mmCIF file of C-alpha atoms in Angstrom:
data_model
loop_
_atom_site.group_PDB
_atom_site.id
_atom_site.type_symbol
_atom_site.label_atom_id
_atom_site.label_comp_id
_atom_site.label_asym_id
_atom_site.label_seq_id
_atom_site.Cartn_x
_atom_site.Cartn_y
_atom_site.Cartn_z
ATOM 1 C CA UNK A 1 0.014 -0.005 -0.118
ATOM 2 C CA UNK A 2 0.922 3.577 -0.057
ATOM 3 C CA UNK A 3 3.579 4.799 2.274
ATOM 4 C CA UNK A 4 3.201 8.037 4.366
ATOM 5 C CA UNK A 5 6.234 9.441 6.085
ATOM 6 C CA UNK A 6 6.141 12.326 8.514
ATOM 7 C CA UNK A 7 9.028 14.374 9.772
ATOM 8 C CA UNK A 8 10.214 15.320 12.294
ATOM 9 C CA UNK A 9 8.894 12.621 14.616
ATOM 10 C CA UNK A 10 9.244 14.923 17.630
ATOM 11 C CA UNK A 11 9.255 18.679 18.023
ATOM 12 C CA UNK A 12 9.716 20.821 21.129
ATOM 13 C CA UNK A 13 9.119 24.562 20.750
ATOM 14 C CA UNK A 14 8.844 27.622 23.012
ATOM 15 C CA UNK A 15 5.709 29.439 22.822
ATOM 16 C CA UNK A 16 5.876 32.045 19.915
ATOM 17 C CA UNK A 17 8.054 29.967 17.657
ATOM 18 C CA UNK A 18 7.163 28.935 14.127
ATOM 19 C CA UNK A 19 7.427 25.395 12.839
ATOM 20 C CA UNK A 20 7.093 23.334 9.665
ATOM 21 C CA UNK A 21 5.898 19.676 9.666
ATOM 22 C CA UNK A 22 6.342 17.606 6.513
ATOM 23 C CA UNK A 23 4.457 14.632 4.949
ATOM 24 C CA UNK A 24 6.004 12.545 2.203
ATOM 25 C CA UNK A 25 3.910 9.993 0.304
ATOM 26 C CA UNK A 26 4.809 7.386 -2.083
ATOM 27 C CA UNK A 27 2.003 7.388 -4.738
ATOM 28 C CA UNK A 28 -0.630 9.737 -6.287
ATOM 29 C CA UNK A 29 -3.478 10.773 -4.048
ATOM 30 C CA UNK A 30 -7.052 11.840 -4.370
ATOM 31 C CA UNK A 31 -7.190 13.163 -0.827
ATOM 32 C CA UNK A 32 -4.805 14.524 1.825
ATOM 33 C CA UNK A 33 -5.821 15.725 5.258
ATOM 34 C CA UNK A 34 -3.994 17.008 8.218
ATOM 35 C CA UNK A 35 -5.235 16.152 11.702
ATOM 36 C CA UNK A 36 -4.427 17.293 15.259
ATOM 37 C CA UNK A 37 -4.749 14.740 17.928
ATOM 38 C CA UNK A 38 -5.134 16.391 21.463
ATOM 39 C CA UNK A 39 -3.907 14.840 24.582
ATOM 40 C CA UNK A 40 -7.414 13.256 25.170
ATOM 41 C CA UNK A 41 -7.250 11.468 21.867
ATOM 42 C CA UNK A 42 -9.602 13.594 19.805
ATOM 43 C CA UNK A 43 -8.750 13.899 16.119
ATOM 44 C CA UNK A 44 -9.637 17.322 14.780
ATOM 45 C CA UNK A 45 -9.550 17.795 11.005
ATOM 46 C CA UNK A 46 -7.360 20.754 10.196
ATOM 47 C CA UNK A 47 -7.158 20.814 6.383
ATOM 48 C CA UNK A 48 -8.467 18.853 3.393
ATOM 49 C CA UNK A 49 -5.633 19.717 0.916
ATOM 50 C CA UNK A 50 -4.998 17.277 -1.889
ATOM 51 C CA UNK A 51 -3.262 20.180 -3.616
ATOM 52 C CA UNK A 52 -2.463 23.830 -3.471
ATOM 53 C CA UNK A 53 -2.314 26.034 -0.344
ATOM 54 C CA UNK A 54 -4.754 26.789 2.425
ATOM 55 C CA UNK A 55 -4.752 28.986 5.500
ATOM 56 C CA UNK A 56 -6.806 29.005 8.686
ATOM 57 C CA UNK A 57 -5.580 31.570 11.333
ATOM 58 C CA UNK A 58 -2.100 30.656 12.532
ATOM 59 C CA UNK A 59 -2.087 27.432 10.521
ATOM 60 C CA UNK A 60 -1.396 26.876 6.873
ATOM 61 C CA UNK A 61 -0.803 23.992 4.578
ATOM 62 C CA UNK A 62 0.630 23.443 1.134
ATOM 63 C CA UNK A 63 0.529 20.183 -0.950
ATOM 64 C CA UNK A 64 2.577 19.828 -4.017
ATOM 65 C CA UNK A 65 0.963 16.773 -5.411
ATOM 66 C CA UNK A 66 3.350 16.341 -8.332
ATOM 67 C CA UNK A 67 6.240 15.901 -5.906
ATOM 68 C CA UNK A 68 4.234 13.958 -3.424
ATOM 69 C CA UNK A 69 4.685 16.068 -0.200
ATOM 70 C CA UNK A 70 2.668 18.366 1.850
ATOM 71 C CA UNK A 71 3.805 20.851 4.567
ATOM 72 C CA UNK A 72 1.957 22.230 7.590
ATOM 73 C CA UNK A 73 3.002 25.503 8.967
ATOM 74 C CA UNK A 74 2.343 26.777 12.578
ATOM 75 C CA UNK A 75 3.121 30.175 13.338
ATOM 76 C CA UNK A 76 3.327 31.971 16.623
ATOM 77 C CA UNK A 77 2.905 28.527 18.513
ATOM 78 C CA UNK A 78 0.682 28.219 21.623
ATOM 79 C CA UNK A 79 0.685 25.653 24.343
ATOM 80 C CA UNK A 80 -2.718 24.599 23.022
ATOM 81 C CA UNK A 81 -0.974 23.518 19.725
ATOM 82 C CA UNK A 82 0.666 20.618 21.614
ATOM 83 C CA UNK A 83 -0.377 17.159 20.577
ATOM 84 C CA UNK A 84 0.309 14.862 17.670
ATOM 85 C CA UNK A 85 -0.122 16.026 14.085
ATOM 86 C CA UNK A 86 -1.155 13.345 11.378
ATOM 87 C CA UNK A 87 -0.998 13.486 7.777
ATOM 88 C CA UNK A 88 -3.377 11.082 6.027
ATOM 89 C CA UNK A 89 -3.789 10.251 2.313
ATOM 90 C CA UNK A 90 -6.391 8.487 0.111
ATOM 91 C CA UNK A 91 -4.468 6.988 -2.867
ATOM 92 C CA UNK A 92 -5.829 7.389 -6.460
ATOM 93 C CA UNK A 93 -7.350 4.202 -7.541
ATOM 94 C CA UNK A 94 -7.797 2.804 -4.073
ATOM 95 C CA UNK A 95 -10.155 -0.043 -3.683
ATOM 96 C CA UNK A 96 -11.931 1.613 -0.708
ATOM 97 C CA UNK A 97 -13.619 4.946 -1.198
ATOM 98 C CA UNK A 98 -12.424 7.338 1.392
ATOM 99 C CA UNK A 99 -10.053 5.081 3.172
ATOM 100 C CA UNK A 100 -7.141 7.006 4.664
ATOM 101 C CA UNK A 101 -3.605 5.803 5.291
ATOM 102 C CA UNK A 102 -1.992 7.700 8.141
ATOM 103 C CA UNK A 103 1.508 8.475 8.827
ATOM 104 C CA UNK A 104 2.988 7.974 12.422
ATOM 105 C CA UNK A 105 2.699 11.669 13.212
ATOM 106 C CA UNK A 106 4.776 14.480 14.677
ATOM 107 C CA UNK A 107 4.582 14.917 18.344
ATOM 108 C CA UNK A 108 4.614 18.634 19.064
ATOM 109 C CA UNK A 109 5.202 20.048 22.481
ATOM 110 C CA UNK A 110 4.989 23.660 23.069
ATOM 111 C CA UNK A 111 6.403 25.007 26.291
ATOM 112 C CA UNK A 112 5.282 28.412 27.947
ATOM 113 C CA UNK B 1 -25.700 18.048 15.607
ATOM 114 C CA UNK B 2 -22.945 17.381 18.033
ATOM 115 C CA UNK B 3 -20.722 15.482 15.834
ATOM 116 C CA UNK B 4 -19.671 11.911 15.916
ATOM 117 C CA UNK B 5 -20.412 10.230 19.328
ATOM 118 C CA UNK B 6 -18.679 7.031 20.611
ATOM 119 C CA UNK B 7 -19.728 4.967 23.601
ATOM 120 C CA UNK B 8 -18.183 4.106 25.943
ATOM 121 C CA UNK B 9 -15.105 6.377 26.173
ATOM 122 C CA UNK B 10 -13.211 3.702 28.172
ATOM 123 C CA UNK B 11 -13.556 -0.072 28.569
ATOM 124 C CA UNK B 12 -11.560 -2.345 30.656
ATOM 125 C CA UNK B 13 -12.226 -6.036 30.174
ATOM 126 C CA UNK B 14 -10.640 -9.352 31.075
ATOM 127 C CA UNK B 15 -9.067 -11.368 28.424
ATOM 128 C CA UNK B 16 -11.680 -13.706 26.754
ATOM 129 C CA UNK B 17 -14.654 -11.376 27.384
ATOM 130 C CA UNK B 18 -16.792 -9.872 24.614
ATOM 131 C CA UNK B 19 -17.122 -6.164 24.140
ATOM 132 C CA UNK B 20 -19.317 -3.930 22.066
ATOM 133 C CA UNK B 21 -18.733 -0.313 21.056
ATOM 134 C CA UNK B 22 -21.194 2.058 19.605
ATOM 135 C CA UNK B 23 -20.711 4.987 17.144
ATOM 136 C CA UNK B 24 -23.332 7.553 16.187
ATOM 137 C CA UNK B 25 -22.146 9.437 13.050
ATOM 138 C CA UNK B 26 -23.316 12.892 11.884
ATOM 139 C CA UNK B 27 -26.955 12.309 10.830
ATOM 140 C CA UNK B 28 -26.622 13.331 7.292
ATOM 141 C CA UNK B 29 -23.311 11.410 6.684
ATOM 142 C CA UNK B 30 -23.784 8.074 4.827
ATOM 143 C CA UNK B 31 -20.204 6.925 5.026
ATOM 144 C CA UNK B 32 -18.867 5.478 8.252
ATOM 145 C CA UNK B 33 -15.371 4.231 8.991
ATOM 146 C CA UNK B 34 -13.915 2.354 11.928
ATOM 147 C CA UNK B 35 -10.101 2.734 12.749
ATOM 148 C CA UNK B 36 -7.864 1.362 15.384
ATOM 149 C CA UNK B 37 -5.017 3.188 16.883
ATOM 150 C CA UNK B 38 -2.263 1.709 19.008
ATOM 151 C CA UNK B 39 0.331 3.553 21.082
ATOM 152 C CA UNK B 40 2.888 5.668 18.957
ATOM 153 C CA UNK B 41 1.102 4.849 15.778
ATOM 154 C CA UNK B 42 -1.373 6.530 13.350
ATOM 155 C CA UNK B 43 -4.787 5.135 13.122
ATOM 156 C CA UNK B 44 -5.251 1.972 10.796
ATOM 157 C CA UNK B 45 -8.363 1.275 8.761
ATOM 158 C CA UNK B 46 -10.585 -1.568 10.029
ATOM 159 C CA UNK B 47 -13.862 -1.329 7.900
ATOM 160 C CA UNK B 48 -16.170 0.932 6.018
ATOM 161 C CA UNK B 49 -19.998 1.301 5.467
ATOM 162 C CA UNK B 50 -21.867 3.088 2.856
ATOM 163 C CA UNK B 51 -25.193 3.471 4.407
ATOM 164 C CA UNK B 52 -26.018 0.093 5.787
ATOM 165 C CA UNK B 53 -23.730 -1.874 3.478
ATOM 166 C CA UNK B 54 -20.366 -2.991 4.806
ATOM 167 C CA UNK B 55 -18.218 -2.538 1.764
ATOM 168 C CA UNK B 56 -14.693 -3.390 3.019
ATOM 169 C CA UNK B 57 -12.985 -5.103 5.773
ATOM 170 C CA UNK B 58 -9.229 -4.797 6.588
ATOM 171 C CA UNK B 59 -7.248 -8.044 7.158
ATOM 172 C CA UNK B 60 -6.682 -6.491 10.602
ATOM 173 C CA UNK B 61 -10.351 -7.383 11.352
ATOM 174 C CA UNK B 62 -10.065 -10.956 12.324
ATOM 175 C CA UNK B 63 -12.965 -13.452 12.621
ATOM 176 C CA UNK B 64 -13.373 -12.212 16.319
ATOM 177 C CA UNK B 65 -14.315 -8.767 15.032
ATOM 178 C CA UNK B 66 -17.703 -7.970 13.632
ATOM 179 C CA UNK B 67 -19.229 -4.705 12.627
ATOM 180 C CA UNK B 68 -22.802 -3.709 11.808
ATOM 181 C CA UNK B 69 -24.685 -0.513 10.744
ATOM 182 C CA UNK B 70 -28.403 -1.433 10.805
ATOM 183 C CA UNK B 71 -30.503 0.886 8.943
ATOM 184 C CA UNK B 72 -27.560 3.092 7.888
ATOM 185 C CA UNK B 73 -27.703 4.954 11.246
ATOM 186 C CA UNK B 74 -25.496 4.051 14.242
ATOM 187 C CA UNK B 75 -22.783 1.426 14.007
ATOM 188 C CA UNK B 76 -21.496 -1.231 16.368
ATOM 189 C CA UNK B 77 -18.206 -3.038 16.594
ATOM 190 C CA UNK B 78 -18.014 -6.211 18.651
ATOM 191 C CA UNK B 79 -14.893 -7.913 19.638
ATOM 192 C CA UNK B 80 -15.427 -11.548 20.774
ATOM 193 C CA UNK B 81 -12.909 -13.406 23.065
ATOM 194 C CA UNK B 82 -10.835 -10.365 23.552
ATOM 195 C CA UNK B 83 -6.855 -10.611 23.595
ATOM 196 C CA UNK B 84 -4.347 -8.403 25.174
ATOM 197 C CA UNK B 85 -3.285 -7.443 21.567
ATOM 198 C CA UNK B 86 -6.785 -5.945 21.062
ATOM 199 C CA UNK B 87 -5.922 -3.172 23.575
ATOM 200 C CA UNK B 88 -6.051 0.057 21.420
ATOM 201 C CA UNK B 89 -8.132 3.190 20.781
ATOM 202 C CA UNK B 90 -11.074 2.442 18.463
ATOM 203 C CA UNK B 91 -12.140 5.486 16.507
ATOM 204 C CA UNK B 92 -15.027 5.985 14.331
ATOM 205 C CA UNK B 93 -15.374 8.687 11.547
ATOM 206 C CA UNK B 94 -18.114 9.785 9.219
ATOM 207 C CA UNK B 95 -18.287 11.642 5.880
ATOM 208 C CA UNK B 96 -20.956 13.041 3.785
ATOM 209 C CA UNK B 97 -20.197 10.824 0.682
ATOM 210 C CA UNK B 98 -20.519 11.911 -2.769
ATOM 211 C CA UNK B 99 -17.762 12.227 -5.463
ATOM 212 C CA UNK B 100 -15.499 14.359 -3.426
ATOM 213 C CA UNK B 101 -14.521 13.260 -0.058
ATOM 214 C CA UNK B 102 -14.046 16.254 2.097
ATOM 215 C CA UNK B 103 -12.776 16.138 5.608
ATOM 216 C CA UNK B 104 -13.582 13.382 7.981
ATOM 217 C CA UNK B 105 -15.224 14.063 11.432
ATOM 218 C CA UNK B 106 -13.924 11.625 14.067
ATOM 219 C CA UNK B 107 -15.334 10.668 17.267
ATOM 220 C CA UNK B 108 -13.567 10.934 20.498
ATOM 221 C CA UNK B 109 -12.804 7.128 20.410
ATOM 222 C CA UNK B 110 -13.255 4.199 22.671
ATOM 223 C CA UNK B 111 -10.051 3.166 24.563
ATOM 224 C CA UNK B 112 -10.020 -0.563 25.220
ATOM 225 C CA UNK B 113 -7.732 -2.102 27.768
ATOM 226 C CA UNK B 114 -7.671 -5.995 27.915
ATOM 227 C CA UNK B 115 -6.193 -7.239 31.267
#
């Protein structure tokens, strides 16, 4: 199946710093989503971004589908940004409509 | 609508017992997915429903696992004869369906511990 690799695996920041999280995937995709999993386990959808660039407040994401990677930018980080960030993709031509393949995530810790 | 609901939030069971989890998707969503997440890993696909039809099951879903979605509304996931390896977070998600698959909405999950 499709491979999804995220980097870095761990990231520790001081409040106010900026960061970039990367997601590489091994095949063409129909769908790419970024999620934030909070310490209680809730997965929150941040972006649906199979291509192009989107922004939502302090977060933005860019997917370059032809080069098979996506970036999540977090600016002016806050302690509430802490948690695990997952990238998930749906491969083109996949047998199951909407089935997502997740990376292992980036564990972000923001200190005050 | 309050989103995707899962019940219970936590379940501790003895090895060999049966457990059942429930998921209530967003009411207008006709696609429902079950995923399993173990510590330090991303969620892994288990099964998928389009309305009441179960269209695919992962090979992770052994014969001890069964899922239903009667009438295309809520869904249940049952694990029979639980094993310690079944300990994980079980996540349910729903999407509206249609040609374009927009963002998933996940529930808060059911954390299963088998002792």
